[in-house]
Short mmCIF file of C-alpha atoms in Angstrom, two decimals:
data_model
loop_
_atom_site.label_atom_id
_atom_site.label_comp_id
_atom_site.label_asym_id
_atom_site.label_seq_id
_atom_site.Cartn_x
_atom_site.Cartn_y
_atom_site.Cartn_z
CA MET A 1 -22.27 -22.84 0.04
CA ILE A 2 -20.54 -22.01 3.55
CA ALA A 3 -16.50 -21.89 3.36
CA LYS A 4 -14.99 -24.22 5.80
CA PRO A 5 -13.53 -22.26 8.97
CA LEU A 6 -9.67 -21.33 8.48
CA VAL A 7 -7.38 -22.33 11.03
CA LEU A 8 -4.20 -20.77 11.46
CA VAL A 9 -1.65 -23.51 12.87
CA ALA A 10 1.54 -22.06 14.34
CA ASP A 11 4.16 -24.59 15.41
CA ASP A 12 8.05 -24.80 15.18
CA GLU A 13 8.09 -28.63 14.34
CA PRO A 14 7.17 -28.73 10.83
CA HIS A 15 6.19 -32.39 11.53
CA ILE A 16 3.90 -31.86 13.99
CA GLY A 17 2.42 -28.92 11.72
CA ARG A 18 1.57 -31.38 8.99
CA ILE A 19 0.05 -33.90 11.64
CA ILE A 20 -2.37 -31.09 12.65
CA GLN A 21 -3.23 -29.89 9.30
CA THR A 22 -4.07 -33.30 7.97
CA LYS A 23 -6.20 -33.72 11.07
CA LEU A 24 -7.87 -30.77 10.53
CA GLU A 25 -8.45 -30.87 7.07
CA GLN A 26 -10.01 -34.17 7.17
CA GLY A 27 -12.74 -32.35 9.32
CA PRO A 28 -14.71 -29.40 8.26
CA PHE A 29 -11.60 -27.11 8.48
CA ARG A 30 -9.11 -25.47 5.93
CA VAL A 31 -5.72 -25.00 7.28
CA THR A 32 -2.79 -22.51 7.03
CA LEU A 33 0.59 -23.30 8.38
CA VAL A 34 3.14 -20.91 9.93
CA ASN A 35 6.16 -21.72 12.07
CA ASP A 36 7.15 -18.47 14.36
CA GLY A 37 5.29 -15.94 16.38
CA PRO A 38 5.94 -13.20 13.63
CA GLY A 39 4.82 -15.50 11.12
CA VAL A 40 1.14 -15.53 12.94
CA LEU A 41 0.83 -11.97 12.88
CA ALA A 42 1.57 -11.77 9.39
CA ALA A 43 -0.72 -14.47 8.43
CA LEU A 44 -3.76 -12.63 10.54
CA GLU A 45 -3.04 -9.54 7.80
CA GLU A 46 -2.85 -11.86 4.89
CA TYR A 47 -5.80 -14.08 5.95
CA PRO A 48 -8.48 -11.98 7.38
CA ASP A 49 -10.90 -15.16 7.48
CA VAL A 50 -8.79 -16.79 10.00
CA ALA A 51 -11.26 -18.21 12.66
CA LEU A 52 -9.16 -19.95 15.30
CA VAL A 53 -5.28 -19.52 15.80
CA LEU A 54 -3.66 -22.96 17.20
CA LEU A 55 -0.47 -21.68 18.73
CA ASP A 56 2.43 -23.42 20.20
CA VAL A 57 3.67 -21.59 23.49
CA MET A 58 7.28 -22.38 22.77
CA MET A 59 8.14 -20.74 19.55
CA PRO A 60 11.15 -18.86 18.12
CA GLY A 61 10.79 -15.17 17.72
CA LEU A 62 7.85 -14.51 19.85
CA SER A 63 6.56 -17.07 21.99
CA GLY A 64 2.90 -18.05 22.00
CA TYR A 65 2.15 -16.26 25.43
CA ASP A 66 3.43 -13.15 23.68
CA VAL A 67 1.43 -13.69 20.43
CA CYS A 68 -1.70 -14.35 22.42
CA GLN A 69 -1.47 -11.20 24.53
CA ARG A 70 -0.77 -9.05 21.16
CA LEU A 71 -3.65 -10.73 19.57
CA ARG A 72 -5.94 -9.85 22.48
CA GLN A 73 -4.40 -6.22 22.34
CA ASP A 74 -5.36 -5.82 18.73
CA PRO A 75 -8.66 -4.17 18.01
CA VAL A 76 -8.71 -5.71 14.66
CA VAL A 77 -8.48 -9.43 15.90
CA SER A 78 -9.19 -9.23 19.38
CA ASP A 79 -11.80 -11.55 19.09
CA VAL A 80 -10.17 -14.66 16.94
CA THR A 81 -10.16 -17.72 19.02
CA ILE A 82 -7.07 -19.13 20.16
CA ILE A 83 -5.90 -22.30 21.51
CA LEU A 84 -2.77 -22.87 23.42
CA LEU A 85 -0.66 -26.12 22.22
CA THR A 86 2.34 -27.01 24.30
CA ALA A 87 4.58 -29.17 26.00
CA LEU A 88 4.39 -27.23 29.41
CA HIS A 89 1.65 -29.01 31.56
CA ASP A 90 2.10 -27.59 34.99
CA ARG A 91 -0.63 -25.27 36.45
CA GLU A 92 1.21 -22.20 36.34
CA SER A 93 2.05 -22.35 32.55
CA ARG A 94 -1.91 -23.03 32.11
CA LEU A 95 -3.06 -20.23 34.56
CA ARG A 96 -0.56 -17.80 32.25
CA GLY A 97 -2.06 -19.29 28.89
CA PHE A 98 -5.58 -18.29 30.05
CA GLU A 99 -4.34 -14.82 31.87
CA VAL A 100 -2.93 -13.94 28.25
CA GLY A 101 -6.34 -14.62 26.80
CA ALA A 102 -6.23 -18.17 25.68
CA ASP A 103 -9.34 -19.80 25.02
CA ASP A 104 -8.62 -23.17 25.40
CA TYR A 105 -5.11 -25.24 26.35
CA ILE A 106 -4.06 -28.80 24.94
CA GLY A 107 -0.86 -30.45 26.25
CA LYS A 108 1.65 -32.13 23.89
CA PRO A 109 1.61 -35.09 23.18
CA PHE A 110 -1.93 -34.64 22.28
CA SER A 111 -4.35 -37.19 20.42
CA PRO A 112 -5.32 -35.56 17.22
CA ARG A 113 -9.14 -37.24 17.61
CA GLU A 114 -8.98 -35.00 20.61
CA LEU A 115 -7.65 -31.77 19.14
CA LEU A 116 -10.38 -32.16 16.42
CA ALA A 117 -13.09 -32.31 18.92
CA ARG A 118 -11.41 -29.32 21.09
CA VAL A 119 -11.26 -27.09 17.71
CA SER A 120 -14.76 -27.89 16.92
CA ALA A 121 -16.24 -27.54 20.41
CA VAL A 122 -14.47 -24.14 20.89
CA LEU A 123 -15.66 -23.03 17.50
CA ARG A 124 -19.30 -23.93 18.18
CA ARG A 125 -19.22 -21.92 21.32
CA THR A 126 -17.81 -19.09 19.17
CA ASN A 127 -20.13 -19.66 16.25
CA SER A 128 -17.43 -20.78 14.06
CA LEU A 129 -16.62 -17.00 12.90
CA PRO A 130 -15.66 -14.20 14.80
CA PRO A 131 -17.85 -11.06 14.74
CA ARG A 132 -15.24 -9.24 12.35
CA LEU A 133 -16.51 -11.79 9.52
CA ARG A 134 -20.39 -11.89 10.75
CA GLY A 135 -22.75 -10.48 8.54
CA PRO A 136 -22.77 -7.10 6.75
CA GLY A 137 -21.22 -4.00 9.02
CA ALA A 138 -19.43 -6.05 11.19
CA GLU A 139 -16.06 -5.39 9.61
CA ARG A 140 -12.93 -3.63 10.71
CA TYR A 141 -9.98 -2.27 8.95
CA ARG A 142 -6.82 -1.04 9.68
CA PHE A 143 -4.96 1.68 8.00
CA GLY A 144 -1.48 1.98 9.55
CA ASP A 145 -2.13 2.56 13.11
CA TRP A 146 -5.53 3.43 12.61
CA VAL A 147 -8.71 1.02 12.71
CA PHE A 148 -12.03 1.77 11.21
CA ASN A 149 -15.21 -0.04 12.92
CA ALA A 150 -17.70 -0.09 10.41
CA SER A 151 -20.58 -1.25 12.77
CA GLN A 152 -19.80 1.06 15.70
CA ARG A 153 -18.69 3.69 12.74
CA GLU A 154 -15.77 4.71 14.94
CA ILE A 155 -11.88 5.16 14.19
CA THR A 156 -9.40 4.60 16.72
CA GLY A 157 -5.86 6.08 16.56
CA PRO A 158 -2.61 4.70 17.98
CA ASP A 159 -3.09 6.08 21.16
CA GLY A 160 -6.59 4.91 21.45
CA LEU A 161 -8.45 8.14 20.09
#
C-alpha cells in the first residue's frame, strides 16, 4: 500500500489551517500543521517525507517568502513542492513568490475545492514525491552543516565544498 503524500500546512490563523487540513484529509493526503516560519523549518526536519508545503506569506517569525527562499537554498529540501497561500493579490507579490521559488500561488479567500485541485495538480506534475524520497539511493542526509548525497556519492560542507 502506498502512503498518502504528506502536506505541511503553515498558516498563523488556526481556523484556516484546520479548514485546509480537513479538506486535504478528505482527499488523498495526510496533513501536519504549523503556525509560523520557524515551525516549517523544524517540521521538515521532523517529517522528512513532506511532499508539499502550503505556505502562508504573512506569518510571524519568518515570512512565507523568507521560508520559501531558505528551502530552495537548502540542498536537503530544495526539491520540496511549495505553494504560497496569501491575501496579497497584487502582481508584484505574486511575482516575488515565484522569484523566491514557489511552484504555485493561491490567493485568499480561496475555494477549498480549488485548493485541493491545485495541490493534486502540482503533485501530479512533480510525481507526488520529491526525488529525495523516490527509489533507492536517492536520499540526502544532513549531519550538522554537512550534507551527504547518496545517489551522487557526494558530501557538501558549509562552504559548498
